[in-house]
Every structure is written in C-alpha cells, then in structure tokens.
Short mmCIF file of C-alpha atoms in Angstrom, two decimals:
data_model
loop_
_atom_site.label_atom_id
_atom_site.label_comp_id
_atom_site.label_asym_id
_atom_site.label_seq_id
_atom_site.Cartn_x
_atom_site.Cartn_y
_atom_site.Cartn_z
CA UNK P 1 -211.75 -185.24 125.85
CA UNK P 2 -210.22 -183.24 122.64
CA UNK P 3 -211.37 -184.06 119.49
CA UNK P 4 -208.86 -183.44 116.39
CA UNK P 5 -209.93 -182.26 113.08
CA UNK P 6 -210.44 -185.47 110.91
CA UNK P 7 -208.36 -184.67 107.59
CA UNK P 8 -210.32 -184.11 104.58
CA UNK P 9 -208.26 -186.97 102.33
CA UNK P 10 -208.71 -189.31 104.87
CA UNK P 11 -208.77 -193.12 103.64
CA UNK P 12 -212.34 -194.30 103.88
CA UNK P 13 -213.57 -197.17 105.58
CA UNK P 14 -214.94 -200.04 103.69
CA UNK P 15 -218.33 -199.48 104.80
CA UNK P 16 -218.20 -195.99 103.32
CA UNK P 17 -216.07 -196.54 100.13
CA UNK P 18 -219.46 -199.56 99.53
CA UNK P 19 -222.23 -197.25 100.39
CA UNK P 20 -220.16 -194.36 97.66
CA UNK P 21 -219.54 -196.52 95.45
CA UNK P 22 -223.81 -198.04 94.91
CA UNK P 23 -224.62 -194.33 95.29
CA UNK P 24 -222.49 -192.81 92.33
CA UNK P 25 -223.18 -195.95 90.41
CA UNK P 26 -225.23 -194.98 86.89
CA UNK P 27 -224.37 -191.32 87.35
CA UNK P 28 -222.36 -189.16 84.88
CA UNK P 29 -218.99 -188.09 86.57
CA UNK P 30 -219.83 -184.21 86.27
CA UNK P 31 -217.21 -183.70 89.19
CA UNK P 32 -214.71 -184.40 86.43
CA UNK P 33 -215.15 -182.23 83.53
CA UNK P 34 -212.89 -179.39 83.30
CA UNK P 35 -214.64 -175.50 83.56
CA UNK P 36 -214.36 -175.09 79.66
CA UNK P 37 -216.77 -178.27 79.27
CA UNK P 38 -219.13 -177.02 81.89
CA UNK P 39 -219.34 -174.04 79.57
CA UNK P 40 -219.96 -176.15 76.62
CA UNK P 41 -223.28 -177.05 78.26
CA UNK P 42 -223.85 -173.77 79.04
CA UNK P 43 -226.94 -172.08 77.12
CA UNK P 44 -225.14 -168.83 77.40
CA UNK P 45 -221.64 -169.84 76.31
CA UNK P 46 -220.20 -168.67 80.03
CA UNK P 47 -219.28 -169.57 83.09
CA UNK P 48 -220.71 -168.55 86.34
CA UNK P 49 -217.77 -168.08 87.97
CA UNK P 50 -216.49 -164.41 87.07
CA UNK P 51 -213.25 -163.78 85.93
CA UNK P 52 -209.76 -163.30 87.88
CA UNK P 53 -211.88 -164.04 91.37
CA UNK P 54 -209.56 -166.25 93.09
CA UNK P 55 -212.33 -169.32 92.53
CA UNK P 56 -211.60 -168.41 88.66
CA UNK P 57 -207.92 -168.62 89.42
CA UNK P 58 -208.49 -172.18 90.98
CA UNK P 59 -210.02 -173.59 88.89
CA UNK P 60 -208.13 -172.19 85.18
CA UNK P 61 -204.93 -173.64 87.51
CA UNK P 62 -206.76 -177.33 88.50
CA UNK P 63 -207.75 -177.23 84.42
CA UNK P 64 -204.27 -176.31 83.29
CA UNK P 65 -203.19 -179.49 86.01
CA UNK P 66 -205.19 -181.73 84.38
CA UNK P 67 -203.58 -180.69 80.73
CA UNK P 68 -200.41 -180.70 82.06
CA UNK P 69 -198.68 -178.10 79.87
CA UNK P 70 -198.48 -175.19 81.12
CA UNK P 71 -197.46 -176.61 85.52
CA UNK P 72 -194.36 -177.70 83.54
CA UNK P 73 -193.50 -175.08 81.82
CA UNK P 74 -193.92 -173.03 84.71
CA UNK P 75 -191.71 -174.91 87.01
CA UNK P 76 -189.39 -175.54 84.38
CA UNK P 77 -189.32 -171.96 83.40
CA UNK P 78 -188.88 -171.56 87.69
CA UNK P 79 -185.87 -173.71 88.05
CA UNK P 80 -183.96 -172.10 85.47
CA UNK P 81 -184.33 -168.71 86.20
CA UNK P 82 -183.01 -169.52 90.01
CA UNK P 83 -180.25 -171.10 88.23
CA UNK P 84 -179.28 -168.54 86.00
CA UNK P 85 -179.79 -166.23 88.57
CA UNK P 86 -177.49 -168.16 90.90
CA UNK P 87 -174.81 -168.13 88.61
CA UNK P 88 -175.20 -164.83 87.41
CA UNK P 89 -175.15 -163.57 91.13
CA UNK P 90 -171.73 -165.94 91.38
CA UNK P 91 -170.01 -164.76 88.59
CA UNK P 92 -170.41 -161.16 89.26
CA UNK P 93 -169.56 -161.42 93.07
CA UNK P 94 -166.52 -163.37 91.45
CA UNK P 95 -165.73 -160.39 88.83
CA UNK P 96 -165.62 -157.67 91.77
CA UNK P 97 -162.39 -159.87 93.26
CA UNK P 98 -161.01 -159.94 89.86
CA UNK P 99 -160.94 -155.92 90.11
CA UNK P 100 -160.59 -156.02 93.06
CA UNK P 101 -157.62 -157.46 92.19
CA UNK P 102 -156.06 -155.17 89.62
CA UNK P 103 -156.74 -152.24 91.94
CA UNK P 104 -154.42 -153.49 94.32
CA UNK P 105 -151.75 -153.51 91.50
CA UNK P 106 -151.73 -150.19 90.89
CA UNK P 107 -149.74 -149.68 93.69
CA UNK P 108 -148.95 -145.43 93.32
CA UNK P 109 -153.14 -145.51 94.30
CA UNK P 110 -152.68 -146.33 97.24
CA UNK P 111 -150.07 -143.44 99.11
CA UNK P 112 -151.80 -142.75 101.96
CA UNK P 113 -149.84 -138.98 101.44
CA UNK P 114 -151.09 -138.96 98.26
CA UNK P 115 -147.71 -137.40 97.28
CA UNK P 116 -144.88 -138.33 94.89
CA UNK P 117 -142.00 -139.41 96.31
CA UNK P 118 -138.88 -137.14 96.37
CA UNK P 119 -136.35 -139.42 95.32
CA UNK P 120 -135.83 -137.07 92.85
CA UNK P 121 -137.06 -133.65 94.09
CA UNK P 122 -140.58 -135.15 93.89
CA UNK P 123 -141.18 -136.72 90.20
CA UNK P 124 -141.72 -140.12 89.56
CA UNK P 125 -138.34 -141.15 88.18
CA UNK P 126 -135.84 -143.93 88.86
CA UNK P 127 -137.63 -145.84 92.25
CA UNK P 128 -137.43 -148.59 94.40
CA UNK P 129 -140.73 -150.12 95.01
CA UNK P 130 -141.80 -153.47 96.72
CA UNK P 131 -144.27 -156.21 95.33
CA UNK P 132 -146.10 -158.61 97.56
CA UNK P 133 -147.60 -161.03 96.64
CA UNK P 134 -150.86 -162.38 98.71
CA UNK P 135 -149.84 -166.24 99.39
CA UNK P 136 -152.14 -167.37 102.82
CA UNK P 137 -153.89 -165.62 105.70
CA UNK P 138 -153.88 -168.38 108.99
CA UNK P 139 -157.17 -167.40 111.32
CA UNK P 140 -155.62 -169.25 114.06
CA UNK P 141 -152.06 -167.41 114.19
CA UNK P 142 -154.18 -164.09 112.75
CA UNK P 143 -150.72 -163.78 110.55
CA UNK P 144 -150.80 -163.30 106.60
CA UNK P 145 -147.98 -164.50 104.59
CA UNK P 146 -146.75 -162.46 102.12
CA UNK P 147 -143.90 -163.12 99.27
CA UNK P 148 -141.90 -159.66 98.70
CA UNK P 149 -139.78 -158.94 95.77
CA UNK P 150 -138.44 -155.72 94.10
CA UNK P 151 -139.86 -153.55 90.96
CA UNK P 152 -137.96 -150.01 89.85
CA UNK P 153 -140.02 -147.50 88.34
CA UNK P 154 -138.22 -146.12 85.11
CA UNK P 155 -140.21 -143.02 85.10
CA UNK P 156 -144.09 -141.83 85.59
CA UNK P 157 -145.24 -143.25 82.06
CA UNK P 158 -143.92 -146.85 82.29
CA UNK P 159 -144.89 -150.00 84.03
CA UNK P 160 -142.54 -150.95 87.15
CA UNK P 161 -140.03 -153.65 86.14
CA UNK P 162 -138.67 -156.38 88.28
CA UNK P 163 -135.10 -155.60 89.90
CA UNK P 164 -132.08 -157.59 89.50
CA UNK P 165 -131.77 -157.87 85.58
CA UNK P 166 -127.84 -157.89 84.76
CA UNK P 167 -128.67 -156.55 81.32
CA UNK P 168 -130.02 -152.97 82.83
CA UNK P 169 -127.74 -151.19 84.99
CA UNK P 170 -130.79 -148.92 86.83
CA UNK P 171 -132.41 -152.51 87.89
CA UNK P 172 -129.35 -154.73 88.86
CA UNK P 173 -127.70 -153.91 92.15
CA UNK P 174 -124.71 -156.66 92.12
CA UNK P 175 -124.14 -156.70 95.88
CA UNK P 176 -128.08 -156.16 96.78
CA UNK P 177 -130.62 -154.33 98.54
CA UNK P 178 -131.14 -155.66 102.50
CA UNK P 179 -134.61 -154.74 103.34
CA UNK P 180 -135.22 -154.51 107.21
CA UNK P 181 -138.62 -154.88 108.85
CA UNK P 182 -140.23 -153.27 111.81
CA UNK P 183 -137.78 -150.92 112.39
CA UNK P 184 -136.86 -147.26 111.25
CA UNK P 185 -133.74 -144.94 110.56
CA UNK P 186 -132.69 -141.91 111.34
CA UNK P 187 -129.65 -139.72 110.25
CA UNK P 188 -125.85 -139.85 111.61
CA UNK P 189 -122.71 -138.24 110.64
CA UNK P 190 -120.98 -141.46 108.46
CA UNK P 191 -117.13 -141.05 107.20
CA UNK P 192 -115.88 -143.03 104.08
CA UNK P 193 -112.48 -142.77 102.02
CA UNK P 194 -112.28 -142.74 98.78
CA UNK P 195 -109.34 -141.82 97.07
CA UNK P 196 -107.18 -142.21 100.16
CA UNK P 197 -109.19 -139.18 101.68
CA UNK P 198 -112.04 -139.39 104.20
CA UNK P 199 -115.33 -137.81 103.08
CA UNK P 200 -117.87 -136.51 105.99
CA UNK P 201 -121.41 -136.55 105.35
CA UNK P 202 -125.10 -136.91 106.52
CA UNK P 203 -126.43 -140.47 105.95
CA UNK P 204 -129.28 -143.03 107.43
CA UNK P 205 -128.76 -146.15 109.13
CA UNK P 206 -131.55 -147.97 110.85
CA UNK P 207 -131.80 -147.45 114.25
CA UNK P 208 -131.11 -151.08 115.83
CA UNK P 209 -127.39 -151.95 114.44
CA UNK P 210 -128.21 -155.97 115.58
CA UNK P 211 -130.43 -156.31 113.74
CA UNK P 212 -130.79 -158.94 110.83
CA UNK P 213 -132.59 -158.27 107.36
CA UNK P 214 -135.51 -159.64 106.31
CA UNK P 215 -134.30 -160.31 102.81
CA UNK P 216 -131.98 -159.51 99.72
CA UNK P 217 -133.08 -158.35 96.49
CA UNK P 218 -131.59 -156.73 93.71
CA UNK P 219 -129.46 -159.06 92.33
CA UNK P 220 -131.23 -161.45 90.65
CA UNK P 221 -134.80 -160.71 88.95
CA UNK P 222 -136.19 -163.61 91.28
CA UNK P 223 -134.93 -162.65 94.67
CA UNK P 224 -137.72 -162.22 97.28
CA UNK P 225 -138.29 -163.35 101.07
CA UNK P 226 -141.22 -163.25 102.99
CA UNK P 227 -143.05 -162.03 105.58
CA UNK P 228 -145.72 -162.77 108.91
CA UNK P 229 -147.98 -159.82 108.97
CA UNK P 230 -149.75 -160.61 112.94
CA UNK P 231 -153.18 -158.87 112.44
CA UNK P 232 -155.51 -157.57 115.40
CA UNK P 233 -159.21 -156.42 115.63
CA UNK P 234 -159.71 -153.02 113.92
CA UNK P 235 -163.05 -151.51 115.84
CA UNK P 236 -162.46 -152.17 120.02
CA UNK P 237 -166.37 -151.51 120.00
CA UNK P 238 -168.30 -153.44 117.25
CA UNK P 239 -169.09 -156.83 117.96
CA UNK P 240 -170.04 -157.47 114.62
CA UNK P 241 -166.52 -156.58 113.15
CA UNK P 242 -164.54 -158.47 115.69
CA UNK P 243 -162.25 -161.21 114.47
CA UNK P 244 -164.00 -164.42 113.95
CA UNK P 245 -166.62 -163.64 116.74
CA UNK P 246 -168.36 -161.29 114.06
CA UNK P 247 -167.93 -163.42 110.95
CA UNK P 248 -169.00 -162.77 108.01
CA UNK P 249 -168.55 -159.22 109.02
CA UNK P 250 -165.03 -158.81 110.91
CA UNK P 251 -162.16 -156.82 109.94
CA UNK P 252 -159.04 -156.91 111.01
CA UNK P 253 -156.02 -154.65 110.72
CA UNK P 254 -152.13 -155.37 110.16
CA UNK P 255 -148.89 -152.87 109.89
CA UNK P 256 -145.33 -153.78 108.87
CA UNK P 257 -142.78 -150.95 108.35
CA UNK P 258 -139.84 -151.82 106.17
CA UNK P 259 -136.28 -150.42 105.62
CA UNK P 260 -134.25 -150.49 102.96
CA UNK P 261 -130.14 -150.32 103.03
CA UNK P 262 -127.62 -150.29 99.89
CA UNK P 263 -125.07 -152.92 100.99
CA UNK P 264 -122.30 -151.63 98.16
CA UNK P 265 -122.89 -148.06 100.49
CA UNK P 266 -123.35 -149.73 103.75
CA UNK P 267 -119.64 -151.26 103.12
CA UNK P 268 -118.13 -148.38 102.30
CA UNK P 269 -119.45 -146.29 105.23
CA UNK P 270 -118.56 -149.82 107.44
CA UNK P 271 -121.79 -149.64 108.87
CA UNK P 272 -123.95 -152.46 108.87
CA UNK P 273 -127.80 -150.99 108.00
CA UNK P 274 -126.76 -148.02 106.50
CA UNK P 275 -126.80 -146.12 102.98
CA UNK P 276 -130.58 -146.40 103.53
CA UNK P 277 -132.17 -145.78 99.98
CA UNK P 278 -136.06 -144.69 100.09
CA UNK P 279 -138.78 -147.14 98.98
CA UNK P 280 -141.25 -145.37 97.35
CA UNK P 281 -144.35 -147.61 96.36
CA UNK P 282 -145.58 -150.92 97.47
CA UNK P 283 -147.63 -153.30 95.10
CA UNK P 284 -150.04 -156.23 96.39
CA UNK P 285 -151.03 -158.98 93.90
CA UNK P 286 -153.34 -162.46 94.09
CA UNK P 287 -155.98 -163.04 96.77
CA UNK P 288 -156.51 -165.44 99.28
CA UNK P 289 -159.21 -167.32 99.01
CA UNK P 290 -161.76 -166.40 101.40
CA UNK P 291 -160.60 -162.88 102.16
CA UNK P 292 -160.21 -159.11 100.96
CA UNK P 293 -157.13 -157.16 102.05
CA UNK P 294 -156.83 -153.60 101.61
CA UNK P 295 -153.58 -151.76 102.09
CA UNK P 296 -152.52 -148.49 101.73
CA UNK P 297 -148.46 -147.16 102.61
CA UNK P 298 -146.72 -143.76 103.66
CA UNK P 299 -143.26 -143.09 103.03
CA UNK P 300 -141.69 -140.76 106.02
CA UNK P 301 -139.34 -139.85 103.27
CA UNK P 302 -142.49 -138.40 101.31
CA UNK P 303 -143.21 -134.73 100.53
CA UNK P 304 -145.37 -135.22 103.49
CA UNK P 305 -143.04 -134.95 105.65
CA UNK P 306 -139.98 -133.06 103.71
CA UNK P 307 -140.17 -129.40 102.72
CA UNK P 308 -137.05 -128.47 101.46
CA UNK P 309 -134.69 -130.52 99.11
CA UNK P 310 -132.16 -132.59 100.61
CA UNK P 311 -128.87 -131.93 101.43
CA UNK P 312 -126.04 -134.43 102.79
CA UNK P 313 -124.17 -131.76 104.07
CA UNK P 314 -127.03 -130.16 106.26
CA UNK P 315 -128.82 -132.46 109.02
CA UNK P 316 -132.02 -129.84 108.92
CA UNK P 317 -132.80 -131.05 105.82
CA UNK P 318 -132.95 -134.50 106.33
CA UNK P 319 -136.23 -136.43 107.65
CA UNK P 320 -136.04 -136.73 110.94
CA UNK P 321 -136.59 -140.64 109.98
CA UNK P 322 -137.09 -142.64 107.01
CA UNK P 323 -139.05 -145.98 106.04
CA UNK P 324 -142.25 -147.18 104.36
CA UNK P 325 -144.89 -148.33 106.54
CA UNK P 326 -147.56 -150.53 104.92
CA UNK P 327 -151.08 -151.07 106.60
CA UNK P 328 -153.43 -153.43 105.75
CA UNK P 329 -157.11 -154.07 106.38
CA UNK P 330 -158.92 -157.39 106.14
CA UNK P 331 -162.12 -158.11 105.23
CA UNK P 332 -164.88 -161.27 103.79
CA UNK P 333 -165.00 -160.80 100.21
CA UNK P 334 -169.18 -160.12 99.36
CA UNK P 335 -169.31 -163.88 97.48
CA UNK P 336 -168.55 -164.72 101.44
CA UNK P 337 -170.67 -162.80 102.63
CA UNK P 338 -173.65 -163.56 100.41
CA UNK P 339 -173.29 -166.99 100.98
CA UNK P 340 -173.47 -166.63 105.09
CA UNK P 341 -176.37 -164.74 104.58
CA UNK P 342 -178.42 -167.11 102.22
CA UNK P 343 -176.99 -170.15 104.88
CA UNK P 344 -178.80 -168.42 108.20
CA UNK P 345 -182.04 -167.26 105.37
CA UNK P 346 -182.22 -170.86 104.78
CA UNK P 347 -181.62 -172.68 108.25
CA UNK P 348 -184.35 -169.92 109.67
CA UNK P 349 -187.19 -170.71 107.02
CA UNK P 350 -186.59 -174.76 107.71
CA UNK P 351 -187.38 -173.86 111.51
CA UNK P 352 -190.04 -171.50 110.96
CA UNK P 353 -191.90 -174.37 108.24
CA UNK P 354 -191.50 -177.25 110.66
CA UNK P 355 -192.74 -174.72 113.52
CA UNK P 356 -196.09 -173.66 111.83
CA UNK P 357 -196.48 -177.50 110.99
CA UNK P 358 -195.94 -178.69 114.43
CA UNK P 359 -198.44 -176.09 116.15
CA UNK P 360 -201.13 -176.73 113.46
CA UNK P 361 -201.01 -180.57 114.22
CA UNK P 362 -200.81 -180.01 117.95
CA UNK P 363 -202.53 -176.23 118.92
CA UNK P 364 -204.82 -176.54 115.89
CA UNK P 365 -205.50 -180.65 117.00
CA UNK P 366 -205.23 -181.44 113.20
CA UNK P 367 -204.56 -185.54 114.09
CA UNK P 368 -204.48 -186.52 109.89
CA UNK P 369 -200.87 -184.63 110.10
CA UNK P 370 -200.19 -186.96 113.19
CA UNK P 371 -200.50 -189.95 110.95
CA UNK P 372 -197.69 -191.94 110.14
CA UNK P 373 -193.92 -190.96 110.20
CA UNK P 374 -193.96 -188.33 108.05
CA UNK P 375 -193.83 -184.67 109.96
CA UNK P 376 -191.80 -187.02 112.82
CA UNK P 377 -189.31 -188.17 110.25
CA UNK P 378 -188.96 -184.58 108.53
CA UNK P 379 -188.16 -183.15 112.13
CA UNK P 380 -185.26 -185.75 113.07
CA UNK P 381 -183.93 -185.19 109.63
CA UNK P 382 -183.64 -181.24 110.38
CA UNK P 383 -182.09 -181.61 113.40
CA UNK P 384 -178.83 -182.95 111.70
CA UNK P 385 -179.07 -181.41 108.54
CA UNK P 386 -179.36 -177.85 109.66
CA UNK P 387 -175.78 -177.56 111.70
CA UNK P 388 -174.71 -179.77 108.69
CA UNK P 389 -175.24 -176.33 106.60
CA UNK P 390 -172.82 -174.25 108.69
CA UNK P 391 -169.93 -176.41 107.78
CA UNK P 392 -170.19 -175.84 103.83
CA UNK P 393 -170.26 -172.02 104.62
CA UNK P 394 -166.65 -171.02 103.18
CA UNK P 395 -163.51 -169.56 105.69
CA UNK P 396 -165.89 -170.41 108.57
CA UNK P 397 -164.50 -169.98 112.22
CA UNK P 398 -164.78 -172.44 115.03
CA UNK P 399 -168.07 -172.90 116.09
CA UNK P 400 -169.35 -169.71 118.72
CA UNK P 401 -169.43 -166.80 116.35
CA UNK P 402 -172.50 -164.47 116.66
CA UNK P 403 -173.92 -166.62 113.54
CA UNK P 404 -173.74 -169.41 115.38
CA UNK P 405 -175.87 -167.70 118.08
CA UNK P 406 -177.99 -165.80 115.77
CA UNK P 407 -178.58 -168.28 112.96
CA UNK P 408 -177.62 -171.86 113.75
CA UNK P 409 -178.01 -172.36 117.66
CA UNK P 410 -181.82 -171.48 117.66
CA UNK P 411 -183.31 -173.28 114.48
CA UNK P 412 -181.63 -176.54 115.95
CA UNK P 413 -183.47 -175.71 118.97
CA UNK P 414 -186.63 -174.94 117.84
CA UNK P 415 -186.33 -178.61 115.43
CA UNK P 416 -185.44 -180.07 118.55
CA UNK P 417 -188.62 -178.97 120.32
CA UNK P 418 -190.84 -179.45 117.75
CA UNK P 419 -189.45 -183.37 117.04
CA UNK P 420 -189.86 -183.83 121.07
CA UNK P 421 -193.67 -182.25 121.17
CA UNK P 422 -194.39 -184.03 117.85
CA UNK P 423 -193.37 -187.32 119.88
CA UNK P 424 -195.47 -186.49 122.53
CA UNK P 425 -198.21 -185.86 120.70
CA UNK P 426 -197.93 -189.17 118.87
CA UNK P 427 -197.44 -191.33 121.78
CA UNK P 428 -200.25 -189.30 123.48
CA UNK P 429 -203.07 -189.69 120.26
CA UNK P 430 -201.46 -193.51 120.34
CA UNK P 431 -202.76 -194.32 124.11
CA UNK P 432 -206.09 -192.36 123.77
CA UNK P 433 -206.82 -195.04 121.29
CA UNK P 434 -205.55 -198.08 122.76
CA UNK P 435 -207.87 -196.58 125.93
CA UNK P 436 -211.18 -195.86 123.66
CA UNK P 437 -211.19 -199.59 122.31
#
C-alpha cells in the first residue's frame, strides 16, 4: 500500500507533545536565539555560517522576521511600487489616446495623395472641409456612427472655422451645401440663363439623379447629419486580426465616399445634384471608448489626379470624376490591449499554481496537503472566479474568440481536473483509513 509523506508541521499527538515537553524541560531554549546572539557567545566574535551562502541568507531573513522591521518595509515598499507602477503604466497608455487624438485633428495629415487640393490651382486657400466627430462603434452591426459638420479653410496659416456663420460671407452659404454619400460625379454639358441669355458650360452632377442627400450644411454654424460607416475584416488571412474572433488584436476596415453639391448652383442649372463643389480635407475628433480608428482620404479632384488647370469650357480638363473618399481602419487601443494580456497572464499562472499543488499532493503522495478543505476549497473557488475575469476585460466580444480558446477555456479545465482528482484523492486517503482501523 502507498505511504504519503507525513508533513513536517504536523499536529502532534498527545503522547508525543508529553514525552517533548519532560524532555526539553530545565533546558535553555538555544533553538530560539537569533544568529547575532549565537555570535555573542562566540569566542571568536563570528559566526560559522559564511556570508551570502543561502543558509546565511535564511537565517539574516528568519532574524529580520523575528524583528519585524525590515518584512514590512519590504512588502510595504512592494505594494507600492506595483501600484505606482500600475498607474503609471495607465496613465501613459491613457496619454497615447489623448495624442492620438489630436493627430486625428489635423486633418491636411492625413491626404492619402499627399497633395494640396486645387481648388485654387493647388494652394491651400478658401476650402470646404468635413469634421466628424467619433460618437459610437456597434460590434454587432460592425457600423460606426459618425456626426459630420462643415469647417472652411481661410488660407494655409489659419485654423479651419465652422461653416454657416451669417456674419462671414466665405463661411455662410444661405441656401446650403447637400452632401451625398456613396456615390460619385462626373461632368455634363449644364445650360443656365442669366440675364435672359442661356450660358453653356462644363459642370458635375453626381451620377444617380434619385438620389437623396445625406445632409445640409452651410447655413447655420451647427448644421451636421450623420452617418453608418458598415466595417469588414481588413486581412482575409490572419486569424489573429479578424473581427472579434482575433480580439484584442483585430482590425477592421470601413470606406464612405461623399459628394458635395451647391444648391444656390444646382437651382440655377435645374439639376438636382449638381454645381458639385470639391471637398478638400476631412477632420476626425473624440474616441470611442474601447477603440482606435485611423482614417486617411483622397480627393479625385486632387493634383493626383488633375494635371492641367481647369477649364469649364473644355471637358479634357475636367476629372474624369470628383468626390472625397474617406477610409478608415479600426483597431484596440494598447490600454485594451494591455489589459487582455495581463487577464490571460493571470488566469494561466492561477492554473499552473493549483496544477503544481495538485500533483505534489497526489504524484508526490504529500497527504499533510490532503488535510482539511483547504487546496479542495481553493480549487472550487478557481473554477468560477477565473471565467469571472474575462467579463471585466473591456469591449470584450461574445464568448469564442481565440482568447477564449487560448487563455480562458483551458485554465478552467485544468481547475476543473485538478478539483475532481483532488476529490478523488480525498475520498480515496478517507476510505484507506476507515479500512486500516
């Protein structure tokens, strides 16, 4: 029959704590002077023990114990360093969204031509730009909600400046700017009269007359609309980047292509979408909480794509099209990330402790760590609390992402195994006792 190691703090019996107690009775307790009183005794002045051995380092630790100073200060000194670090660690992942942030306002950054636009032969004078603002990204519909408005760039020097203000002529466009969505222009031969003669000339109008604008702006400082963005999987290849499967790590990609029309041009050419100005930056401001979204735009009216100045009169100088188009990427912020991370470091070293403890009370037949309810009791409690730590990680998916799978899924298991094979072991120990009395 297997014997199990008896464990060396074992309770003693009655008979044994007698016979210890007449045996030690009339002796000095040597056992409990400290190693700097065994060295008072000491003819020499020293110690046997030489110096940083680890027997030196045992017993300068069990002497600084028994003082009591210098544990506390260490584990004081301990818990606030993890602390601070902790919320040094926070605060910077926090100040990377912050510029994060105030890079995505600076919207001229972020031309994918990296080109001026030619609104006016190429300088950065007198434009129309767009401003979104960030308001909610929904995982389940993959769709991010943006708020659009207008800014107009006085000139290269100056910061852009809403649209709509009655007092500035340049901003205030009384009968307003549509702006169109998804779809694109492309020149035709419009006729207007003015004067009581007809006028001929080469204009834009977008290239599904039925269709309905998004939104007016222009003609008050606080127009705006806004906008679904439906967002896919950006790598076909990567299961780590795949949307919510590879969270913390997915990306996702989004596009929306915009059109702007003059309506005081679009009724005199009697043509609904037409007069189509150019749109020449886009801005993106706040966050979402949870996520990162970069975005960059091209204008096909940009010097990318035009060569030669513009003439109404002449079709070959004209774009063959014109509108912005505005792609975004989306991304876990690293505060996300980090957190994920430390989640799966934690739930894995839980496992792995109650792991080595349940083979070296089983394998290693150690029956003192059998005793009572304690290594029982510790495994039952880590079977719920471990999936418990997957809920508090922030903008987590349903459950079945590769986390799950990687980091959650097999520490429950291996708790789970280790409370039934602790239970065994128990019940087992239990009936080879009730059999040897």
């Amino acid at each position: 029959m297997a014997s199990y190691e008896k464990a060396p703090s074992t309770p003693l019996t009655a008979q044994h704590s007698s016979f210890l107690k007449e045996d030690l009775e009339g002796q000095d307790p040597v056992e409990s002077l400290s190693r700097d009183e065994k060295a008072v005794d000491d003819p020499h002045g020293t110690t046997s023990t030489p110096k940083y051995t680890l027997k030196w380092w045992k017993e300068t630790w069990s002497d600084s114990i028994r003082d009591g100073k210098w544990p506390r200060v260490f584990y004081t000194v301990l818990g606030v360093v993890f602390i601070v670090g902790w919320v040094g660690i926070m605060l910077g992942l926090v100040g990377t969204e912050v510029n994060y942030e105030k890079e995505n306002s600076k919207g001229m950054r972020h031309r994918a031509d990296n080109h001026n636009s030619p609104a006016t032969n190429g300088e950065l004078d007198g434009l129309i730009m767009l401003k979104g603002s960030l308001v909610n990204f929904n995982i389940e519909k993959r769709a991010l909600t943006i708020t659009w408005s207008g800014l107009y760039l006085n000139n290269s020097n100056a910061e852009p400046v809403d649209l709509g203000n009655p007092e500035d002529d340049n901003t205030w466009y009384p009968d307003g700017i549509e702006i169109y969505r998804d779809l694109s222009s492309g020149p035709y031969n419009a006729s207007y009269v003015w004067d009581n003669e007809t006028y001929w000339e080469w204009a834009y109008r977008i290239d599904n007359a039925t269709a309905k604008p998004a939104g007016v702006i222009g003609m008050h400082p606080w127009d705006s609309f806004d906008t679904d963005i439906t967002f896919t999987q950006r790598y076909q290849k990567n299961a780590w980047a795949q949307p919510l499967l590879g969270y913390p790590l997915d990306q996702w990609q989004g596009q929306i292509v915009f059109v702007a029309s003059n309506l005081y041009w679009s009724k005199i050419y009697k043509t609904n979408g037409s007069a189509i100005m150019d749109i020449a930056g886009v801005q993106l401001a706040d966050s979402t909480l949870n996520w990162r979204f970069d975005y960059s735009y091209k204008d096909a009216c940009g010097p990318a794509e035009v060569t030669i100045n513009w003439d109404t009169n002449d079709v070959n100088t004209l774009p063959h099209d014109c509108h912005m188009t505005v792609n975004f990427i989306g991304r876990r912020p690293p505060l996300l990330i980090f957190c994920a991370i430390a989640a799966v470091a934690v739930n894995w070293t839980c496992a792995i402790f109650i792991f080595i403890l349940t083979c070296e009370a089983i394998i290693m037949r150690r029956s003192y760590m059998l005793q009572g309810t304690d290594i029982l009791s510790m495994c039952f409690t880590a079977l719920f609390a471990l999936p418990t730590i997957r809920s508090l990680l922030p903008g987590a998916p349903a459950y079945g992402a590769i986390i799950d799978l990687v980091g959650i899924l097999p520490c429950t298991l291996i708790v789970a195994l280790c409370a039934v094979c602790v239970s065994v072991a128990k019940l087992n120990k239990r009936y080879r006792n009730q059999k040897s009395e």
